[in-house]
Amino acid sequence: MSIWYNLLQVEIDLKKLTRNYLFFKKRALNPIPVIKADAYGHGLVPVALSFARAGAKAFAVGSVEEAVVLRLAPFEGEIISLLGPVFPRDYELILEEQIIPFVYNFEQLLRLQELAAREKKQVALALKYDTGMARLGFKPEDSEKILEIIRASQWLKPIYLASHLASADVLESSFVREQKNIFEGVAEFWQKQGFYLQKTLANSAGILAYPELHYEVQRPGIGLYGSNPFYGTRLESLGEGLESGMSVKAPILHLHTLKKGQSVSYGQTFVAPRDLTVAVVGVGYADNYSRRLSNRGWVCIKDKRCPVLGRVCMQMIVVDISNVPGVEPGEWAYLLGGPGRNKILPEELAKWWQTITYEVFCLLGQNPRTYV
Ligand SMILES: *Cc1c(COP(=O)(O)O)cnc(C)c1O
């Protein structure tokens, strides 16, 4: 974003995020925080440095680009790039900055081997297998050929064996067991060949619900940002104590009365059933506050919930404040979080938005952020 046209403010509470990291440290031996996509919209460097201060020795980012930004923060520990090398310059950067790439095809493996041999530098890597997600990853039957390439090279050093769960947050999914079996089959192959690879499979939900899938290394993401993967299910208590570290507020621009029978906003999708006091709030879909929240979302003003009336506009919404006395222009409407007991949870906002908390964080986090 080149110009900050936004009126809303995103506040990131690094203490709360750090508490979430410690929550995972208590439940798993070696959680590597996943801070891809700008730490799910919370800010890659501030989040990483906070977790590092709390003891994190390694991080998983998305792109090689992100890995370099973290290296220059500076961060001296291990940095894993989950998307691996994509562009030609990524290969150079991996070697120069000692980034550990997820490697998921032969082209990457051969190019890394070639460059490492030319530069006479060892390159540590994570072998990424597809065990059911069907996005990125070697297939189990690729193992022999990978082995051949690695045996023929003195420069390629696989240190992690990785895969990703598709349904760890789906209660009693048998697919988790299928993926586990495939993953363990691949692990056995490498072990038999004399490789000691650290196995990593579990995301946040996997860590909470499947202790048997912890292996040597775990990869929590969404839980670090305070969203409980089991919110609203009978496993909800597994994520009890996680707390969102993002709050988002926008200023009230104007107040007026909406007379009974009067409509509001584009398309006249809301008509006042009685006289209402309404507030116009300075946020809209241009700030990534989705138009899907039209007539569905709620904001929190003076610790009271106020419904969004009519369509979300580009830079404004209208909310009903009839039940909130003493509101004045310039006061804040919380779209996420809030200072009181009625703060808006990321899971609630995601539900009104008809999406998941991951998307809520990533999108709202693209706005101007401040840190507390
Ligand atoms: C995003 C991601 C994670 C973290 O998943 P959460 O569900 O956010 O905990 C772990 N591993 C990989 C490969 C990922 O892309």
GROMACS .gro file of C-alpha atoms and ligand atoms in nm:
model
  387
    1MET     CA    1   0.000   0.000   0.000
    2SER     CA    2   0.160   0.326  -0.106
    3ILE     CA    3  -0.066   0.583   0.063
    4TRP     CA    4  -0.224   0.542   0.404
    5TYR     CA    5  -0.572   0.656   0.321
    6ASN     CA    6  -0.712   0.444   0.601
    7LEU     CA    7  -0.868   0.594   0.912
    8LEU     CA    8  -0.870   0.270   1.100
    9GLN     CA    9  -0.590   0.158   1.329
   10VAL     CA   10  -0.458  -0.190   1.386
   11GLU     CA   11  -0.299  -0.242   1.727
   12ILE     CA   12  -0.074  -0.540   1.786
   13ASP     CA   13  -0.015  -0.648   2.144
   14LEU     CA   14   0.318  -0.832   2.134
   15LYS     CA   15   0.284  -0.942   2.497
   16LYS     CA   16  -0.031  -1.135   2.417
   17LEU     CA   17   0.131  -1.296   2.114
   18THR     CA   18   0.431  -1.393   2.325
   19ARG     CA   19   0.200  -1.552   2.581
   20ASN     CA   20   0.048  -1.758   2.298
   21TYR     CA   21   0.397  -1.869   2.195
   22LEU     CA   22   0.468  -1.977   2.553
   23PHE     CA   23   0.133  -2.161   2.553
   24PHE     CA   24   0.265  -2.378   2.267
   25LYS     CA   25   0.607  -2.415   2.433
   26LYS     CA   26   0.427  -2.571   2.728
   27ARG     CA   27   0.242  -2.819   2.509
   28ALA     CA   28   0.512  -2.918   2.262
   29LEU     CA   29   0.887  -2.967   2.284
   30ASN     CA   30   1.009  -2.777   1.983
   31PRO     CA   31   0.751  -2.544   1.827
   32ILE     CA   32   0.887  -2.339   1.537
   33PRO     CA   33   0.663  -2.033   1.498
   34VAL     CA   34   0.510  -1.995   1.153
   35ILE     CA   35   0.529  -1.626   1.064
   36LYS     CA   36   0.455  -1.641   0.693
   37ALA     CA   37   0.257  -1.368   0.516
   38ASP     CA   38   0.391  -1.096   0.745
   39ALA     CA   39   0.312  -1.306   1.052
   40TYR     CA   40  -0.050  -1.351   0.944
   41GLY     CA   41  -0.079  -0.972   0.915
   42HIS     CA   42   0.082  -0.899   1.253
   43GLY     CA   43   0.424  -0.789   1.123
   44LEU     CA   44   0.707  -1.031   1.049
   45VAL     CA   45   0.998  -0.863   1.226
   46PRO     CA   46   0.832  -0.735   1.546
   47VAL     CA   47   0.660  -1.070   1.600
   48ALA     CA   48   0.976  -1.271   1.531
   49LEU     CA   49   1.192  -1.060   1.759
   50SER     CA   50   0.937  -1.088   2.040
   51PHE     CA   51   0.925  -1.467   2.011
   52ALA     CA   52   1.304  -1.482   1.984
   53ARG     CA   53   1.328  -1.292   2.311
   54ALA     CA   54   1.095  -1.553   2.461
   55GLY     CA   55   1.322  -1.833   2.342
   56ALA     CA   56   1.240  -1.911   1.978
   57LYS     CA   57   1.553  -2.038   1.801
   58ALA     CA   58   1.397  -2.093   1.459
   59PHE     CA   59   1.119  -1.953   1.241
   60ALA     CA   60   0.918  -2.064   0.940
   61VAL     CA   61   0.839  -1.790   0.688
   62GLY     CA   62   0.665  -1.816   0.351
   63SER     CA   63   0.888  -1.680   0.077
   64VAL     CA   64   1.266  -1.659   0.052
   65GLU     CA   65   1.213  -1.283   0.037
   66GLU     CA   66   1.060  -1.292   0.385
   67ALA     CA   67   1.346  -1.508   0.508
   68VAL     CA   68   1.597  -1.246   0.394
   69VAL     CA   69   1.404  -0.968   0.569
   70LEU     CA   70   1.415  -1.169   0.891
   71ARG     CA   71   1.785  -1.247   0.849
   72LEU     CA   72   1.856  -0.876   0.815
   73ALA     CA   73   1.640  -0.791   1.119
   74PRO     CA   74   1.888  -0.932   1.227
   75PHE     CA   75   1.805  -1.287   1.330
   76GLU     CA   76   2.091  -1.533   1.341
   77GLY     CA   77   1.899  -1.855   1.404
   78GLU     CA   78   1.736  -2.102   1.168
   79ILE     CA   79   1.496  -1.965   0.907
   80ILE     CA   80   1.283  -2.206   0.707
   81SER     CA   81   1.114  -2.094   0.388
   82LEU     CA   82   0.793  -2.292   0.343
   83LEU     CA   83   0.744  -2.204  -0.023
   84GLY     CA   84   1.101  -2.292  -0.111
   85PRO     CA   85   1.298  -2.141  -0.395
   86VAL     CA   86   1.070  -2.003  -0.668
   87PHE     CA   87   1.269  -1.740  -0.862
   88PRO     CA   88   1.628  -1.778  -0.984
   89ARG     CA   89   1.758  -1.526  -0.730
   90ASP     CA   90   1.600  -1.730  -0.447
   91TYR     CA   91   1.868  -1.999  -0.495
   92GLU     CA   92   2.148  -1.749  -0.447
   93LEU     CA   93   1.979  -1.598  -0.143
   94ILE     CA   94   1.928  -1.939   0.018
   95LEU     CA   95   2.302  -2.003   0.000
   96GLU     CA   96   2.413  -1.652   0.092
   97GLU     CA   97   2.180  -1.611   0.389
   98GLN     CA   98   2.175  -1.974   0.501
   99ILE     CA   99   1.802  -2.019   0.463
  100ILE     CA  100   1.654  -2.367   0.493
  101PRO     CA  101   1.416  -2.418   0.200
  102PHE     CA  102   1.128  -2.658   0.177
  103VAL     CA  103   1.221  -2.854  -0.137
  104TYR     CA  104   0.935  -3.023  -0.317
  105ASN     CA  105   1.049  -3.106  -0.669
  106PHE     CA  106   1.353  -3.239  -0.856
  107GLU     CA  107   1.418  -2.916  -1.038
  108GLN     CA  108   1.475  -2.739  -0.705
  109LEU     CA  109   1.690  -3.021  -0.578
  110LEU     CA  110   1.912  -3.026  -0.886
  111ARG     CA  111   1.950  -2.650  -0.905
  112LEU     CA  112   2.040  -2.629  -0.538
  113GLN     CA  113   2.293  -2.910  -0.586
  114GLU     CA  114   2.447  -2.736  -0.886
  115LEU     CA  115   2.479  -2.398  -0.718
  116ALA     CA  116   2.603  -2.542  -0.388
  117ALA     CA  117   2.871  -2.739  -0.573
  118ARG     CA  118   2.977  -2.432  -0.767
  119GLU     CA  119   3.002  -2.220  -0.452
  120LYS     CA  120   3.136  -2.508  -0.242
  121LYS     CA  121   2.879  -2.440   0.027
  122GLN     CA  122   2.664  -2.689   0.210
  123VAL     CA  123   2.292  -2.627   0.190
  124ALA     CA  124   2.061  -2.757   0.461
  125LEU     CA  125   1.710  -2.835   0.342
  126ALA     CA  126   1.372  -2.975   0.436
  127LEU     CA  127   1.231  -3.251   0.219
  128LYS     CA  128   0.866  -3.169   0.177
  129TYR     CA  129   0.634  -3.460   0.098
  130ASP     CA  130   0.276  -3.458  -0.017
  131THR     CA  131   0.088  -3.696   0.212
  132GLY     CA  132  -0.262  -3.587   0.112
  133MET     CA  133  -0.284  -3.212   0.083
  134ALA     CA  134  -0.207  -3.247  -0.289
  135ARG     CA  135  -0.045  -2.907  -0.327
  136LEU     CA  136   0.332  -2.915  -0.294
  137GLY     CA  137   0.553  -3.209  -0.213
  138PHE     CA  138   0.741  -3.512  -0.335
  139LYS     CA  139   0.543  -3.833  -0.359
  140PRO     CA  140   0.653  -4.126  -0.143
  141GLU     CA  141   0.766  -4.311  -0.457
  142ASP     CA  142   1.011  -4.028  -0.536
  143SER     CA  143   1.226  -4.124  -0.238
  144GLU     CA  144   1.472  -4.354  -0.423
  145LYS     CA  145   1.548  -4.089  -0.681
  146ILE     CA  146   1.591  -3.817  -0.417
  147LEU     CA  147   1.826  -4.047  -0.232
  148GLU     CA  148   2.036  -4.098  -0.545
  149ILE     CA  149   2.077  -3.724  -0.596
  150ILE     CA  150   2.163  -3.662  -0.233
  151ARG     CA  151   2.408  -3.955  -0.218
  152ALA     CA  152   2.583  -3.822  -0.528
  153SER     CA  153   2.628  -3.479  -0.372
  154GLN     CA  154   2.841  -3.377  -0.080
  155TRP     CA  155   2.664  -3.041  -0.059
  156LEU     CA  156   2.297  -3.123  -0.004
  157LYS     CA  157   2.215  -3.180   0.363
  158PRO     CA  158   1.854  -3.276   0.431
  159ILE     CA  159   1.779  -3.204   0.796
  160TYR     CA  160   1.399  -3.196   0.808
  161LEU     CA  161   1.131  -3.428   0.678
  162ALA     CA  162   0.811  -3.229   0.641
  163SER     CA  163   0.450  -3.261   0.539
  164HIS     CA  164   0.132  -3.068   0.610
  165LEU     CA  165  -0.203  -3.182   0.752
  166ALA     CA  166  -0.520  -3.106   0.559
  167SER     CA  167  -0.778  -3.170   0.831
  168ALA     CA  168  -0.620  -3.144   1.174
  169ASP     CA  169  -0.900  -2.911   1.287
  170VAL     CA  170  -1.176  -3.139   1.158
  171LEU     CA  171  -1.293  -3.345   1.456
  172GLU     CA  172  -1.220  -3.717   1.426
  173SER     CA  173  -1.097  -3.689   1.070
  174SER     CA  174  -0.969  -4.026   0.951
  175PHE     CA  175  -0.763  -3.837   0.693
  176VAL     CA  176  -0.522  -3.734   0.969
  177ARG     CA  177  -0.448  -4.103   1.028
  178GLU     CA  178  -0.400  -4.165   0.655
  179GLN     CA  179  -0.151  -3.881   0.632
  180LYS     CA  180   0.026  -4.004   0.944
  181ASN     CA  181   0.070  -4.351   0.793
  182ILE     CA  182   0.211  -4.218   0.468
  183PHE     CA  183   0.440  -3.978   0.653
  184GLU     CA  184   0.572  -4.249   0.880
  185GLY     CA  185   0.632  -4.476   0.582
  186VAL     CA  186   0.850  -4.208   0.423
  187ALA     CA  187   1.027  -4.147   0.755
  188GLU     CA  188   1.106  -4.517   0.783
  189PHE     CA  189   1.260  -4.515   0.435
  190TRP     CA  190   1.500  -4.235   0.526
  191GLN     CA  191   1.585  -4.384   0.859
  192LYS     CA  192   1.672  -4.715   0.693
  193GLN     CA  193   1.907  -4.529   0.462
  194GLY     CA  194   2.088  -4.391   0.764
  195PHE     CA  195   1.954  -4.036   0.757
  196TYR     CA  196   1.855  -3.869   1.079
  197LEU     CA  197   1.583  -3.628   0.967
  198GLN     CA  198   1.381  -3.424   1.212
  199LYS     CA  199   1.018  -3.496   1.138
  200THR     CA  200   0.765  -3.215   1.131
  201LEU     CA  201   0.395  -3.253   1.052
  202ALA     CA  202   0.175  -3.075   1.307
  203ASN     CA  203   0.022  -2.728   1.267
  204SER     CA  204  -0.162  -2.556   1.556
  205ALA     CA  205  -0.462  -2.789   1.552
  206GLY     CA  206  -0.236  -3.091   1.511
  207ILE     CA  207  -0.030  -2.988   1.812
  208LEU     CA  208  -0.338  -2.944   2.031
  209ALA     CA  209  -0.534  -3.251   1.926
  210TYR     CA  210  -0.268  -3.507   1.830
  211PRO     CA  211   0.027  -3.537   2.071
  212GLU     CA  212   0.130  -3.850   1.878
  213LEU     CA  213   0.200  -3.630   1.575
  214HIS     CA  214   0.442  -3.397   1.750
  215TYR     CA  215   0.756  -3.585   1.639
  216GLU     CA  216   1.073  -3.376   1.678
  217VAL     CA  217   0.946  -3.038   1.555
  218GLN     CA  218   0.606  -2.866   1.543
  219ARG     CA  219   0.483  -2.573   1.336
  220PRO     CA  220   0.218  -2.360   1.512
  221GLY     CA  221   0.070  -2.069   1.317
  222ILE     CA  222  -0.284  -1.950   1.380
  223GLY     CA  223  -0.277  -2.034   1.751
  224LEU     CA  224   0.015  -1.795   1.802
  225TYR     CA  225  -0.212  -1.515   1.686
  226GLY     CA  226  -0.472  -1.616   1.941
  227SER     CA  227  -0.729  -1.801   1.738
  228ASN     CA  228  -0.844  -2.131   1.885
  229PRO     CA  229  -0.867  -2.388   1.603
  230PHE     CA  230  -1.136  -2.567   1.801
  231TYR     CA  231  -1.349  -2.265   1.890
  232GLY     CA  232  -1.713  -2.365   1.918
  233THR     CA  233  -1.642  -2.739   1.916
  234ARG     CA  234  -1.628  -2.989   2.200
  235LEU     CA  235  -1.248  -2.969   2.184
  236GLU     CA  236  -1.258  -2.596   2.253
  237SER     CA  237  -1.082  -2.636   2.589
  238LEU     CA  238  -0.766  -2.751   2.408
  239GLY     CA  239  -0.708  -2.392   2.298
  240GLU     CA  240  -0.832  -2.226   2.615
  241GLY     CA  241  -0.597  -1.944   2.714
  242LEU     CA  242  -0.504  -1.836   2.363
  243GLU     CA  243  -0.576  -1.469   2.317
  244SER     CA  244  -0.590  -1.252   2.007
  245GLY     CA  245  -0.317  -0.990   1.991
  246MET     CA  246  -0.476  -0.785   1.714
  247SER     CA  247  -0.737  -0.518   1.771
  248VAL     CA  248  -0.877  -0.294   1.502
  249LYS     CA  249  -1.063   0.031   1.558
  250ALA     CA  250  -1.207   0.303   1.337
  251PRO     CA  251  -1.331   0.651   1.429
  252ILE     CA  252  -1.694   0.756   1.444
  253LEU     CA  253  -1.739   1.033   1.188
  254HIS     CA  254  -2.096   1.143   1.242
  255LEU     CA  255  -2.419   1.066   1.430
  256HIS     CA  256  -2.779   1.110   1.325
  257THR     CA  257  -3.127   0.969   1.354
  258LEU     CA  258  -3.267   0.722   1.106
  259LYS     CA  259  -3.645   0.768   1.104
  260LYS     CA  260  -3.875   0.469   1.105
  261GLY     CA  261  -3.919   0.352   0.743
  262GLN     CA  262  -3.600   0.527   0.623
  263SER     CA  263  -3.342   0.318   0.440
  264VAL     CA  264  -2.966   0.345   0.474
  265SER     CA  265  -2.669   0.300   0.241
  266TYR     CA  266  -2.650   0.163  -0.115
  267GLY     CA  267  -2.931  -0.055  -0.245
  268GLN     CA  268  -3.161   0.025   0.051
  269THR     CA  269  -3.099  -0.320   0.198
  270PHE     CA  270  -3.185  -0.200   0.550
  271VAL     CA  271  -3.501  -0.010   0.645
  272ALA     CA  272  -3.537   0.120   1.002
  273PRO     CA  273  -3.818  -0.066   1.185
  274ARG     CA  274  -3.842   0.229   1.430
  275ASP     CA  275  -3.650   0.550   1.492
  276LEU     CA  276  -3.283   0.461   1.539
  277THR     CA  277  -2.972   0.654   1.640
  278VAL     CA  278  -2.694   0.560   1.402
  279ALA     CA  279  -2.321   0.628   1.378
  280VAL     CA  280  -2.122   0.652   1.057
  281VAL     CA  281  -1.785   0.482   1.110
  282GLY     CA  282  -1.475   0.547   0.897
  283VAL     CA  283  -1.400   0.200   0.767
  284GLY     CA  284  -1.499   0.010   0.454
  285TYR     CA  285  -1.399  -0.250   0.205
  286ALA     CA  286  -1.106  -0.032   0.092
  287ASP     CA  287  -0.959  -0.115   0.433
  288ASN     CA  288  -1.026  -0.487   0.376
  289TYR     CA  289  -1.337  -0.472   0.595
  290SER     CA  290  -1.534  -0.702   0.370
  291ARG     CA  291  -1.855  -0.602   0.198
  292ARG     CA  292  -1.980  -0.941   0.309
  293LEU     CA  293  -2.026  -0.785   0.653
  294SER     CA  294  -2.317  -0.582   0.514
  295ASN     CA  295  -2.616  -0.637   0.746
  296ARG     CA  296  -2.418  -0.914   0.920
  297GLY     CA  297  -2.125  -0.762   1.108
  298TRP     CA  298  -2.110  -0.605   1.452
  299VAL     CA  299  -1.879  -0.346   1.603
  300CYS     CA  300  -1.811  -0.268   1.966
  301ILE     CA  301  -1.862   0.090   2.092
  302LYS     CA  302  -1.820   0.173   2.462
  303ASP     CA  303  -1.816  -0.203   2.523
  304LYS     CA  304  -2.159  -0.249   2.360
  305ARG     CA  305  -2.226  -0.450   2.046
  306CYS     CA  306  -2.372  -0.249   1.756
  307PRO     CA  307  -2.493  -0.408   1.430
  308VAL     CA  308  -2.383  -0.294   1.085
  309LEU     CA  309  -2.688  -0.154   0.902
  310GLY     CA  310  -2.709  -0.189   0.524
  311ARG     CA  311  -2.417  -0.224   0.287
  312VAL     CA  312  -2.054  -0.179   0.378
  313CYS     CA  313  -1.925   0.108   0.158
  314MET     CA  314  -1.573   0.180   0.035
  315GLN     CA  315  -1.470   0.388   0.337
  316MET     CA  316  -1.777   0.394   0.562
  317ILE     CA  317  -2.023   0.178   0.747
  318VAL     CA  318  -2.335   0.274   0.940
  319VAL     CA  319  -2.406   0.111   1.276
  320ASP     CA  320  -2.699   0.120   1.516
  321ILE     CA  321  -2.605   0.289   1.843
  322SER     CA  322  -2.958   0.329   1.980
  323ASN     CA  323  -2.860   0.124   2.287
  324VAL     CA  324  -2.536   0.308   2.356
  325PRO     CA  325  -2.588   0.641   2.534
  326GLY     CA  326  -2.338   0.925   2.522
  327VAL     CA  327  -2.154   0.842   2.200
  328GLU     CA  328  -1.974   1.129   2.029
  329PRO     CA  329  -1.794   1.174   1.699
  330GLY     CA  330  -1.425   1.095   1.730
  331GLU     CA  331  -1.483   0.798   1.960
  332TRP     CA  332  -1.366   0.456   1.847
  333ALA     CA  333  -1.566   0.169   1.711
  334TYR     CA  334  -1.385  -0.163   1.753
  335LEU     CA  335  -1.415  -0.397   1.456
  336LEU     CA  336  -1.197  -0.658   1.625
  337GLY     CA  337  -1.103  -0.683   1.990
  338GLY     CA  338  -1.181  -0.395   2.223
  339PRO     CA  339  -1.095  -0.287   2.576
  340GLY     CA  340  -1.396  -0.434   2.757
  341ARG     CA  341  -1.573  -0.761   2.830
  342ASN     CA  342  -1.769  -0.748   2.504
  343LYS     CA  343  -1.462  -0.734   2.281
  344ILE     CA  344  -1.507  -0.893   1.941
  345LEU     CA  345  -1.334  -1.228   1.903
  346PRO     CA  346  -1.159  -1.312   1.576
  347GLU     CA  347  -1.374  -1.624   1.550
  348GLU     CA  348  -1.694  -1.415   1.570
  349LEU     CA  349  -1.577  -1.168   1.308
  350ALA     CA  350  -1.472  -1.456   1.082
  351LYS     CA  351  -1.816  -1.613   1.113
  352TRP     CA  352  -2.003  -1.292   1.018
  353TRP     CA  353  -1.750  -1.250   0.735
  354GLN     CA  354  -1.814  -1.608   0.622
  355THR     CA  355  -1.445  -1.692   0.634
  356ILE     CA  356  -1.176  -1.813   0.876
  357THR     CA  357  -0.971  -1.619   1.128
  358TYR     CA  358  -0.658  -1.661   0.912
  359GLU     CA  359  -0.811  -1.446   0.640
  360VAL     CA  360  -0.944  -1.189   0.887
  361PHE     CA  361  -0.595  -1.138   1.034
  362CYS     CA  362  -0.416  -1.132   0.698
  363LEU     CA  363  -0.657  -0.882   0.545
  364LEU     CA  364  -0.707  -0.642   0.837
  365GLY     CA  365  -0.334  -0.664   0.913
  366GLN     CA  366  -0.258  -0.498   0.579
  367ASN     CA  367  -0.367  -0.168   0.732
  368PRO     CA  368  -0.140   0.074   0.923
  369ARG     CA  369  -0.028  -0.100   1.241
  370THR     CA  370   0.093   0.021   1.577
  371TYR     CA  371   0.253  -0.190   1.849
  372VAL     CA  372   0.183  -0.193   2.220
  373LIG     C1  373   0.071  -2.207   0.757
  373LIG     C2  374   0.141  -2.333   0.782
  373LIG     C3  375   0.150  -2.387   0.911
  373LIG     C4  376   0.076  -2.330   1.031
  373LIG     O1  377  -0.058  -2.375   1.027
  373LIG     P1  378  -0.167  -2.321   1.133
  373LIG     O2  379  -0.291  -2.392   1.095
  373LIG     O3  380  -0.177  -2.174   1.112
  373LIG     O4  381  -0.116  -2.355   1.267
  373LIG     C5  382   0.228  -2.500   0.929
  373LIG     N1  383   0.292  -2.556   0.824
  373LIG     C6  384   0.285  -2.508   0.699
  373LIG     C7  385   0.356  -2.576   0.589
  373LIG     C8  386   0.208  -2.396   0.674
  373LIG     O5  387   0.200  -2.348   0.550
   0.00000   0.00000   0.00000
